Amino acid sequence: MHVTDAHVEPHRLRLSGRHAVLEVSCPLPGVLRLRHAPVSSEIGFLHPELPGKRSWSVIAEEGHPLKVERDGERARVTAEGVSLEVDVESGTWRFQDAQGRELARCVEVSGEVQAAYPMSRHRARMKLRAPEGERYLGFGEKVGPLDKRGMHFTFWNTDVVPHHPDTDPLYQSIPFFVGLRGGVAWGFFLDESWRSEVDVALADASRVAWESWGPELDCYLFAGPMPADVVRRYAALTGRPPLPPLWSLGAQQSRWGYENAQDIRGVIQGYRQRNLPLDCVYLDIDYMDGYKVWTWDSARYPDPAGLVREAAAQGVRLVPIIDPALKLEPGWNVYEDAKARDYLVRYDRGGVLVGEVWPKPAVFPDLTRPEVQRWWGGLHRDFVALGMAGFWNDMNEPSCFGVQPDVGILTLTSERAEGIGQVEGKTLPYDARHGEKRHLEVHNVYALGMAKGAFEGLRELRPEARPFLLTRAGFAGIQRYSAVWTGDNSSHWTQLETSLPMLMGLGLAAVAHTGVDIPGFIGRANGELLVRWMQTGTFYPLMRNHAGKGTSPQEPWRFGEPYLTLARAALERRYRLLPTLYTLMHEASETGIAPLRPLLMEAPGDPEAAGAFDQFLFGRDLLVAPVVRPGQTKRLAYLPAGAWLEWPGLERTGEVREGGQHVIADGPLDTVPVWLRAGGAVALTRPAMHTTDANWQHLEWHVHAAPEIHGRLYEDAGDGYGESRLTELRGGVTAGVLRLERSEMGTLTRARTEEKIRVYGLTSVRKVTGARAHHFEDGVLELQVAADWTRLDVAP
Ligand code: MIG
């Protein structure tokens, strides 16, 4: 190709127009990377070459071939599964799938730069066409319903206490959405760690407008056509969430204000005395000596290793909180070491930045630099040696209550660019130095760096165990390292309801292991709210009860009866559900698709399903519509196409309802409305006081008979990287005859002592072959099968 303004390498195309430079490449089939560098008209600023860049989020290498055709001002780029038509002059484009369907159109790229000391002020903007009726789903941890059309968001990780149903920004920044129009999905990811904003067809109903405060817009476009395809591609690009240890899917208890080891013992006893399942207790900042991270207050916690052993005897793991800020205390080894190595964040003019968090004064390890991440990972050593099972990363936006003035140096009198020295939210100033970079650029990835350091450190320190991390802040890619909880919510019904779209938004960004504080961190819950929140939380991939300091106690027994009994039922349901949840977490580790899913994942062409945000799918086969409002004993639920068996609370079954309609579900306080899809098969086990392994001894399949049946079960030791087994259940009903077949893959030896299959939806049963025993009553066929069964036939 002989044009001067285009540069083609085998896998990369660079187009320089008068208004923008655009670089196109294809990291994965169905995915295009577009780096836009707008040319500033004001000062004629131009990137002749786009500088090399290391992404914080993307792990896929570029390098799938591009085919380029050039026709005057237009260029057409084709790669596997996608194509792009570029207007070279303006840097705008049209994105199409392999069928030639237009998925997205960029109608404007612009930007400006003002040179200033000490930081130039950049703005890079892009407008996407927002066709009428297109939905914009995801954006990670954001408020609002699932469809964010008509909202505006800022990406700037922020510690906000308390947050409300309309607070923005929150702790995480994930500039990724799934677009959905006419049942066809596509995706957009802005891979810029800089502070950025998006206007989702609010200011102008026909535009989605992005603005980054960095010099360029590095974005990725994903083809569908199903929402699941988009999520799969996004997860292949930014990483899939590793399978967490089984114990981390059990019940978790926490409180800011458990003062000492005796309190922790008391909590564990409280659970066990009342026969309440529990797997994990968190240690909040109260355990530290003067809020110095990696230390213990020896009066409150004289023997942490002993406490770990005592808890372990009750089947409970301990997870301490770790905050990034270090106390500035001369002589304290962690601080001295960080200072000596030059690992601390600095002021604009070079001195070590001093702020204030729980430790006062405090300094900040620069967790955006790889060498600091490695050092940080190594700091987990002593706590790992004590037997701490995982780590809870908080205050990592990073949160900073106040920055001390940069003393000892004269203030510059020359004019400074807008926003310099400025602090937005409780954090570090925009111009704080992280090595070569400024806080404005790396703020949003501070927590990602912290999680990476911790995860990789744990992999080295305890290679036989799967790391468990829980983080508050994060950026796209956080799913590779950590579970996420949504920070300081309140004990309000509205926050129970909004937890669902928020967790589904995270899930669409491949953040699979998520939960919110049950029954609210701030404020005072009552028994009804506790029960409703636990019923909903049964289906959160991370189920944690937590409470803020100074609030009334919120453990499940604090509200008396009947709430304790109902709370126990919710916990037992959670433990029964573990084979299915674990299998779904395994699926997430292979695909990026989270267990808690919006209905549109299975019914993208159904507008009612796409709009549903206070109900969800748990996997493919369970639909859950929890009661999330006070005083209600019924609720409206939407069932997408298919036939759905009422299965409230995973206990007794009811009617089969046709999908494609709203139904009124019964939901008195002891009932969680759940449905099982026709053709669905889910595995449950017996409740237990805590997890042991995921090689289930007792297994119960629940099958809703249909022409095609499919179920899956993933099993292993529950931790580590050893042997596993994947069971597939397949079959269906043809001419009244039900056939079920089981196949297995993997080397894990079966531990089954009991396996039952319950089949719903058969009208008559005459002859059963392949089972040890069977029983048919009230439309439910219960089969006892041998551990090594492979095939069943049921004739009407
Ligand atoms: O400034 O560690 O969101 O879960 O209990 C408050 C104390 C610091 C905020 C976390 C919360 C935790 C609390 N932390």
Short mmCIF file of N, CA and C and ligand atoms in Angstrom, two decimals, residues 159 161 171 254-257 283-286 288 291 321 323 357-358 392 394-395 397 399 401 426 472 485-489 517 521 544 546-549, ligand 1:
data_model
loop_
_atom_site.label_atom_id
_atom_site.label_comp_id
_atom_site.label_asym_id
_atom_site.label_seq_id
_atom_site.Cartn_x
_atom_site.Cartn_y
_atom_site.Cartn_z
N ASP A 159 -13.56 6.44 48.00
CA ASP A 159 -14.05 5.95 49.28
C ASP A 159 -15.16 6.89 49.73
N VAL A 161 -18.40 7.31 52.30
CA VAL A 161 -19.18 6.81 53.43
C VAL A 161 -20.14 7.90 53.86
N TYR A 171 -16.06 2.73 44.48
CA TYR A 171 -14.69 2.27 44.73
C TYR A 171 -13.99 1.70 43.49
N SER A 254 -18.10 -10.87 59.75
CA SER A 254 -17.13 -9.80 59.96
C SER A 254 -17.76 -8.72 60.81
N ARG A 255 -16.95 -7.91 61.41
CA ARG A 255 -17.43 -6.70 62.08
C ARG A 255 -16.25 -5.81 62.38
N TRP A 256 -16.42 -4.54 62.11
CA TRP A 256 -15.44 -3.57 62.56
C TRP A 256 -15.80 -3.28 64.01
N GLY A 257 -14.94 -3.72 64.92
CA GLY A 257 -15.27 -3.56 66.32
C GLY A 257 -15.23 -4.87 67.11
N LEU A 283 -10.80 -10.36 60.39
CA LEU A 283 -10.25 -9.52 61.45
C LEU A 283 -10.11 -8.11 60.88
N ASP A 284 -10.85 -7.19 61.44
CA ASP A 284 -10.81 -5.80 60.95
C ASP A 284 -9.63 -5.07 61.60
N ILE A 285 -9.49 -3.77 61.29
CA ILE A 285 -8.29 -3.02 61.69
C ILE A 285 -7.98 -3.04 63.18
N ASP A 286 -8.92 -3.51 63.99
CA ASP A 286 -8.70 -3.54 65.43
C ASP A 286 -7.53 -4.43 65.85
N MET A 288 -4.53 -4.55 64.62
CA MET A 288 -3.18 -4.02 64.38
C MET A 288 -2.65 -3.25 65.59
N TYR A 291 -2.48 0.67 64.19
CA TYR A 291 -2.84 0.69 62.76
C TYR A 291 -1.63 0.52 61.85
N ILE A 321 -7.67 -7.95 57.66
CA ILE A 321 -7.73 -6.81 56.75
C ILE A 321 -6.31 -6.27 56.56
N ASP A 323 -4.53 -2.80 54.92
CA ASP A 323 -4.65 -1.48 54.29
C ASP A 323 -3.29 -1.10 53.71
N VAL A 357 -4.32 8.31 57.32
CA VAL A 357 -5.43 7.38 57.19
C VAL A 357 -5.70 6.89 58.61
N TRP A 358 -5.91 5.60 58.82
CA TRP A 358 -6.01 5.15 60.22
C TRP A 358 -4.67 5.35 60.88
N TRP A 392 -7.89 -9.38 53.15
CA TRP A 392 -8.97 -8.45 52.83
C TRP A 392 -8.34 -7.07 52.62
N ASP A 394 -8.46 -3.25 51.92
CA ASP A 394 -9.39 -2.12 52.10
C ASP A 394 -8.62 -0.81 51.89
N MET A 395 -9.31 0.29 51.79
CA MET A 395 -8.72 1.64 51.74
C MET A 395 -7.75 1.80 50.57
N GLU A 397 -8.23 2.75 47.40
CA GLU A 397 -8.58 3.63 46.26
C GLU A 397 -7.38 4.43 45.77
N SER A 399 -7.48 5.46 49.81
CA SER A 399 -8.18 6.41 50.63
C SER A 399 -7.17 7.15 51.50
N PHE A 401 -7.29 10.50 54.31
CA PHE A 401 -8.20 11.46 54.96
C PHE A 401 -7.70 12.89 54.82
N LYS A 426 -11.48 11.59 48.88
CA LYS A 426 -10.49 11.41 49.94
C LYS A 426 -9.34 10.59 49.40
N ARG A 472 -11.78 -3.83 47.95
CA ARG A 472 -12.82 -2.82 47.81
C ARG A 472 -12.64 -2.06 46.49
N TRP A 485 -16.06 -6.77 47.18
CA TRP A 485 -17.32 -6.39 47.84
C TRP A 485 -17.51 -4.90 47.64
N THR A 486 -18.74 -4.45 47.78
CA THR A 486 -19.09 -3.12 47.28
C THR A 486 -18.99 -2.03 48.34
N GLY A 487 -18.21 -2.26 49.40
CA GLY A 487 -17.91 -1.19 50.34
C GLY A 487 -19.04 -0.87 51.30
N ASP A 488 -19.05 0.39 51.72
CA ASP A 488 -19.87 0.78 52.86
C ASP A 488 -21.31 1.12 52.48
N ASN A 489 -22.10 0.10 52.31
CA ASN A 489 -23.53 0.28 52.06
C ASN A 489 -24.25 0.52 53.39
N ASP A 517 -22.19 -6.17 51.73
CA ASP A 517 -22.32 -6.40 53.17
C ASP A 517 -23.77 -6.67 53.54
N PHE A 521 -23.81 -2.13 56.11
CA PHE A 521 -22.66 -1.79 56.95
C PHE A 521 -22.98 -0.68 57.94
N ARG A 544 -21.29 -12.50 52.91
CA ARG A 544 -20.64 -12.01 54.13
C ARG A 544 -21.57 -11.12 54.93
N HIS A 546 -21.53 -8.28 57.72
CA HIS A 546 -20.54 -7.31 58.21
C HIS A 546 -21.29 -6.16 58.86
N ALA A 547 -20.60 -5.40 59.69
CA ALA A 547 -21.22 -4.24 60.33
C ALA A 547 -20.15 -3.22 60.66
N GLY A 548 -20.55 -1.97 60.66
CA GLY A 548 -19.63 -0.88 60.96
C GLY A 548 -19.45 -0.69 62.45
N LYS A 549 -18.40 0.02 62.80
CA LYS A 549 -18.13 0.30 64.20
C LYS A 549 -19.24 1.19 64.75
O1 MIG B 1 -12.63 3.92 57.13
O2 MIG B 1 -11.60 -1.16 58.49
O3 MIG B 1 -15.30 -0.53 53.85
O4 MIG B 1 -15.65 -2.70 55.56
O5 MIG B 1 -14.94 -2.34 58.26
C1 MIG B 1 -13.31 2.72 57.34
C2 MIG B 1 -12.76 -0.52 58.88
C3 MIG B 1 -12.39 1.59 57.01
C4 MIG B 1 -13.96 0.56 55.48
C5 MIG B 1 -14.46 -0.74 54.96
C6 MIG B 1 -15.18 -1.47 56.05
C7 MIG B 1 -14.24 -1.69 57.21
C8 MIG B 1 -13.72 -0.34 57.72
N1 MIG B 1 -13.07 0.37 56.63
#
